């Protein structure tokens, strides 16, 4: 995998990504919490399906400190389960309270260096305040759930 950004780099900006709640979001919309976890995901992947409850658990445990943002950059023509209507249905069915965004052009995935196929989803955190203890605890929790986590500031 070729990384377009490295640990310590600022998280690449994005804006106007449609979310399953009907809103449009950009990176700046997640500045209300000291940390952000941005991950690239989809509906059809068995690995992701197996981790939905873990994502919900992480969100519940850290909801006051971390914005958790899932971005689906999959080609919905190749993977019809990953179209926007299916994203909304999965979010509702699974009770996902995270922000679940669609990157229809795959532009944001390219900025972050997300590539398919994933052996494991790549999780990125952007830290805009000194929250090291919370971040380290979140990373430990992610690692215990089988996630790979990289830190971006």
PDB file of C-alpha atoms in Angstrom:
ATOM      1  CA  UNK A   1       0.000   0.000   0.000  1.00  0.00           C
ATOM      2  CA  UNK A   2       1.314   3.446  -0.896  1.00  0.00           C
ATOM      3  CA  UNK A   3       0.635   6.023   1.784  1.00  0.00           C
ATOM      4  CA  UNK A   4      -0.238   9.507   0.609  1.00  0.00           C
ATOM      5  CA  UNK A   5      -0.094  10.781   4.186  1.00  0.00           C
ATOM      6  CA  UNK A   6       2.021   9.634   7.076  1.00  0.00           C
ATOM      7  CA  UNK A   7       1.574   9.549  10.852  1.00  0.00           C
ATOM      8  CA  UNK A   8       2.005  13.103  12.112  1.00  0.00           C
ATOM      9  CA  UNK A   9       0.523  14.687   8.952  1.00  0.00           C
ATOM     10  CA  UNK A  10      -2.654  16.737   9.130  1.00  0.00           C
ATOM     11  CA  UNK A  11      -5.753  14.796   8.168  1.00  0.00           C
ATOM     12  CA  UNK A  12      -6.689  15.655   4.556  1.00  0.00           C
ATOM     13  CA  UNK A  13      -9.654  17.982   4.233  1.00  0.00           C
ATOM     14  CA  UNK A  14     -12.943  16.891   2.748  1.00  0.00           C
ATOM     15  CA  UNK A  15     -16.286  18.614   2.413  1.00  0.00           C
ATOM     16  CA  UNK A  16     -19.832  18.088   1.222  1.00  0.00           C
ATOM     17  CA  UNK A  17     -19.924  14.329   1.692  1.00  0.00           C
ATOM     18  CA  UNK A  18     -23.491  13.057   1.981  1.00  0.00           C
ATOM     19  CA  UNK A  19     -24.322  11.197   5.178  1.00  0.00           C
ATOM     20  CA  UNK A  20     -26.951   8.617   5.969  1.00  0.00           C
ATOM     21  CA  UNK A  21     -28.677  11.217   8.173  1.00  0.00           C
ATOM     22  CA  UNK A  22     -29.279  13.351   5.058  1.00  0.00           C
ATOM     23  CA  UNK A  23     -26.718  16.039   5.937  1.00  0.00           C
ATOM     24  CA  UNK A  24     -23.549  17.058   4.126  1.00  0.00           C
ATOM     25  CA  UNK A  25     -20.325  16.979   6.134  1.00  0.00           C
ATOM     26  CA  UNK A  26     -16.745  18.108   5.875  1.00  0.00           C
ATOM     27  CA  UNK A  27     -13.784  17.442   8.141  1.00  0.00           C
ATOM     28  CA  UNK A  28     -14.380  20.782   9.876  1.00  0.00           C
ATOM     29  CA  UNK A  29     -17.815  19.595  10.995  1.00  0.00           C
ATOM     30  CA  UNK A  30     -16.158  17.197  13.418  1.00  0.00           C
ATOM     31  CA  UNK A  31     -14.185  19.823  15.334  1.00  0.00           C
ATOM     32  CA  UNK A  32     -16.639  19.738  18.264  1.00  0.00           C
ATOM     33  CA  UNK A  33     -14.769  16.827  19.849  1.00  0.00           C
ATOM     34  CA  UNK A  34     -11.064  16.738  20.613  1.00  0.00           C
ATOM     35  CA  UNK A  35     -10.396  13.616  18.515  1.00  0.00           C
ATOM     36  CA  UNK A  36     -11.621  12.172  15.246  1.00  0.00           C
ATOM     37  CA  UNK A  37     -11.528   8.581  14.055  1.00  0.00           C
ATOM     38  CA  UNK A  38     -12.021   8.434  10.305  1.00  0.00           C
ATOM     39  CA  UNK A  39     -12.279   5.006   8.762  1.00  0.00           C
ATOM     40  CA  UNK A  40     -13.045   3.676   5.321  1.00  0.00           C
ATOM     41  CA  UNK A  41     -15.717   1.039   5.290  1.00  0.00           C
ATOM     42  CA  UNK A  42     -18.521  -0.510   3.276  1.00  0.00           C
ATOM     43  CA  UNK A  43     -21.613  -2.657   3.678  1.00  0.00           C
ATOM     44  CA  UNK A  44     -20.700  -5.827   1.789  1.00  0.00           C
ATOM     45  CA  UNK A  45     -17.376  -6.772   3.422  1.00  0.00           C
ATOM     46  CA  UNK A  46     -17.642  -9.700   5.865  1.00  0.00           C
ATOM     47  CA  UNK A  47     -14.840  -8.248   7.984  1.00  0.00           C
ATOM     48  CA  UNK A  48     -16.692  -4.955   8.385  1.00  0.00           C
ATOM     49  CA  UNK A  49     -19.971  -6.749   9.100  1.00  0.00           C
ATOM     50  CA  UNK A  50     -18.223  -8.629  11.881  1.00  0.00           C
ATOM     51  CA  UNK A  51     -16.966  -5.362  13.437  1.00  0.00           C
ATOM     52  CA  UNK A  52     -20.196  -3.315  13.475  1.00  0.00           C
ATOM     53  CA  UNK A  53     -20.890  -4.097  17.136  1.00  0.00           C
ATOM     54  CA  UNK A  54     -17.288  -3.197  18.018  1.00  0.00           C
ATOM     55  CA  UNK A  55     -17.666   0.134  16.224  1.00  0.00           C
ATOM     56  CA  UNK A  56     -20.886   0.806  18.127  1.00  0.00           C
ATOM     57  CA  UNK A  57     -19.158  -0.127  21.403  1.00  0.00           C
ATOM     58  CA  UNK A  58     -16.253   2.206  20.648  1.00  0.00           C
ATOM     59  CA  UNK A  59     -18.680   5.018  19.818  1.00  0.00           C
ATOM     60  CA  UNK A  60     -20.630   4.500  23.036  1.00  0.00           C
ATOM     61  CA  UNK A  61     -17.510   4.353  25.187  1.00  0.00           C
ATOM     62  CA  UNK A  62     -15.821   7.437  23.716  1.00  0.00           C
ATOM     63  CA  UNK A  63     -18.747   9.494  22.367  1.00  0.00           C
ATOM     64  CA  UNK A  64     -17.843  12.524  24.498  1.00  0.00           C
ATOM     65  CA  UNK A  65     -14.239  12.626  23.272  1.00  0.00           C
ATOM     66  CA  UNK A  66     -14.143  11.149  19.773  1.00  0.00           C
ATOM     67  CA  UNK A  67     -16.077  11.764  16.561  1.00  0.00           C
ATOM     68  CA  UNK A  68     -16.268   8.451  14.724  1.00  0.00           C
ATOM     69  CA  UNK A  69     -16.749   8.881  10.987  1.00  0.00           C
ATOM     70  CA  UNK A  70     -17.171   6.014   8.526  1.00  0.00           C
ATOM     71  CA  UNK A  71     -16.613   6.790   4.855  1.00  0.00           C
ATOM     72  CA  UNK A  72     -17.821   4.390   2.169  1.00  0.00           C
ATOM     73  CA  UNK A  73     -15.764   4.903  -0.994  1.00  0.00           C
ATOM     74  CA  UNK A  74     -16.752   1.697  -2.744  1.00  0.00           C
ATOM     75  CA  UNK A  75     -18.012   1.655  -6.310  1.00  0.00           C
ATOM     76  CA  UNK A  76     -21.741   1.066  -5.897  1.00  0.00           C
ATOM     77  CA  UNK A  77     -22.001  -0.174  -9.497  1.00  0.00           C
ATOM     78  CA  UNK A  78     -19.602  -3.043  -8.740  1.00  0.00           C
ATOM     79  CA  UNK A  79     -20.987  -3.548  -5.240  1.00  0.00           C
ATOM     80  CA  UNK A  80     -24.701  -2.790  -5.193  1.00  0.00           C
ATOM     81  CA  UNK A  81     -24.818  -3.486  -1.435  1.00  0.00           C
ATOM     82  CA  UNK A  82     -22.716  -0.345  -1.015  1.00  0.00           C
ATOM     83  CA  UNK A  83     -25.070   2.133  -2.679  1.00  0.00           C
ATOM     84  CA  UNK A  84     -26.361   5.048  -0.626  1.00  0.00           C
ATOM     85  CA  UNK A  85     -29.819   3.552  -0.009  1.00  0.00           C
ATOM     86  CA  UNK A  86     -28.173   0.387   1.322  1.00  0.00           C
ATOM     87  CA  UNK A  87     -25.925   2.498   3.548  1.00  0.00           C
ATOM     88  CA  UNK A  88     -28.995   4.172   5.061  1.00  0.00           C
ATOM     89  CA  UNK A  89     -30.699   0.810   5.530  1.00  0.00           C
ATOM     90  CA  UNK A  90     -27.651  -0.733   7.248  1.00  0.00           C
ATOM     91  CA  UNK A  91     -27.213   2.292   9.516  1.00  0.00           C
ATOM     92  CA  UNK A  92     -30.859   2.081  10.568  1.00  0.00           C
ATOM     93  CA  UNK A  93     -30.955  -1.721  10.890  1.00  0.00           C
ATOM     94  CA  UNK A  94     -27.732  -1.885  12.916  1.00  0.00           C
ATOM     95  CA  UNK A  95     -28.448   1.201  15.016  1.00  0.00           C
ATOM     96  CA  UNK A  96     -25.269   2.970  13.909  1.00  0.00           C
ATOM     97  CA  UNK A  97     -25.042   6.389  15.511  1.00  0.00           C
ATOM     98  CA  UNK A  98     -21.714   7.273  13.923  1.00  0.00           C
ATOM     99  CA  UNK A  99     -21.606   9.611  10.952  1.00  0.00           C
ATOM    100  CA  UNK A 100     -21.648   7.345   7.879  1.00  0.00           C
ATOM    101  CA  UNK A 101     -20.630   9.239   4.737  1.00  0.00           C
ATOM    102  CA  UNK A 102     -20.410   8.328   1.070  1.00  0.00           C
ATOM    103  CA  UNK A 103     -17.405   9.241  -1.105  1.00  0.00           C
ATOM    104  CA  UNK A 104     -18.952   8.542  -4.516  1.00  0.00           C
ATOM    105  CA  UNK A 105     -15.893   9.663  -6.500  1.00  0.00           C
ATOM    106  CA  UNK A 106     -13.313   7.847  -4.318  1.00  0.00           C
ATOM    107  CA  UNK A 107     -11.457  11.189  -4.163  1.00  0.00           C
ATOM    108  CA  UNK A 108     -11.298  11.251  -0.368  1.00  0.00           C
ATOM    109  CA  UNK A 109     -10.160   7.625  -0.152  1.00  0.00           C
ATOM    110  CA  UNK A 110      -7.288   8.502  -2.489  1.00  0.00           C
ATOM    111  CA  UNK A 111      -6.332  11.520  -0.343  1.00  0.00           C
ATOM    112  CA  UNK A 112      -6.155   9.266   2.720  1.00  0.00           C
ATOM    113  CA  UNK A 113      -4.388   6.451   0.901  1.00  0.00           C
ATOM    114  CA  UNK A 114      -7.240   3.985   1.443  1.00  0.00           C
ATOM    115  CA  UNK A 115      -6.995   1.149  -1.060  1.00  0.00           C
ATOM    116  CA  UNK A 116      -9.059  -1.925  -1.817  1.00  0.00           C
ATOM    117  CA  UNK A 117      -8.833  -4.724  -1.057  1.00  0.00           C
ATOM    118  CA  UNK A 118      -8.191  -4.198   2.629  1.00  0.00           C
ATOM    119  CA  UNK A 119      -6.819  -7.007   4.700  1.00  0.00           C
ATOM    120  CA  UNK A 120      -8.128  -4.970   7.606  1.00  0.00           C
ATOM    121  CA  UNK A 121      -9.824  -1.565   7.568  1.00  0.00           C
ATOM    122  CA  UNK A 122      -7.460   1.339   8.097  1.00  0.00           C
ATOM    123  CA  UNK A 123      -8.430   3.701  10.902  1.00  0.00           C
ATOM    124  CA  UNK A 124      -7.095   7.220  11.063  1.00  0.00           C
ATOM    125  CA  UNK A 125      -7.281   9.643  13.948  1.00  0.00           C
ATOM    126  CA  UNK A 126      -6.861  13.384  13.765  1.00  0.00           C
ATOM    127  CA  UNK A 127      -5.976  14.889  17.128  1.00  0.00           C
ATOM    128  CA  UNK A 128      -6.566  18.621  17.446  1.00  0.00           C
ATOM    129  CA  UNK A 129      -5.964  18.871  21.212  1.00  0.00           C
ATOM    130  CA  UNK A 130      -3.620  17.197  23.702  1.00  0.00           C
ATOM    131  CA  UNK A 131      -5.773  14.144  24.458  1.00  0.00           C
ATOM    132  CA  UNK A 132      -3.027  11.539  24.635  1.00  0.00           C
ATOM    133  CA  UNK A 133      -4.524   9.456  27.481  1.00  0.00           C
ATOM    134  CA  UNK A 134      -7.935   9.167  25.777  1.00  0.00           C
ATOM    135  CA  UNK A 135      -6.305   8.488  22.415  1.00  0.00           C
ATOM    136  CA  UNK A 136      -4.043   5.788  23.835  1.00  0.00           C
ATOM    137  CA  UNK A 137      -6.998   4.151  25.587  1.00  0.00           C
ATOM    138  CA  UNK A 138      -9.010   4.250  22.344  1.00  0.00           C
ATOM    139  CA  UNK A 139      -6.090   2.740  20.401  1.00  0.00           C
ATOM    140  CA  UNK A 140      -5.765  -0.053  22.976  1.00  0.00           C
ATOM    141  CA  UNK A 141      -9.493  -0.722  22.655  1.00  0.00           C
ATOM    142  CA  UNK A 142      -9.306  -0.745  18.845  1.00  0.00           C
ATOM    143  CA  UNK A 143      -6.313  -3.065  18.904  1.00  0.00           C
ATOM    144  CA  UNK A 144      -8.102  -5.435  21.281  1.00  0.00           C
ATOM    145  CA  UNK A 145     -10.993  -5.553  18.801  1.00  0.00           C
ATOM    146  CA  UNK A 146      -8.649  -6.427  15.932  1.00  0.00           C
ATOM    147  CA  UNK A 147      -8.371  -3.030  14.248  1.00  0.00           C
ATOM    148  CA  UNK A 148      -5.264  -1.418  12.817  1.00  0.00           C
ATOM    149  CA  UNK A 149      -4.951   2.202  13.894  1.00  0.00           C
ATOM    150  CA  UNK A 150      -2.735   4.992  12.584  1.00  0.00           C
ATOM    151  CA  UNK A 151      -2.484   8.435  14.140  1.00  0.00           C
ATOM    152  CA  UNK A 152      -2.697  11.675  12.193  1.00  0.00           C
ATOM    153  CA  UNK A 153      -2.739  15.118  13.790  1.00  0.00           C
TER     154      UNK A 153
END
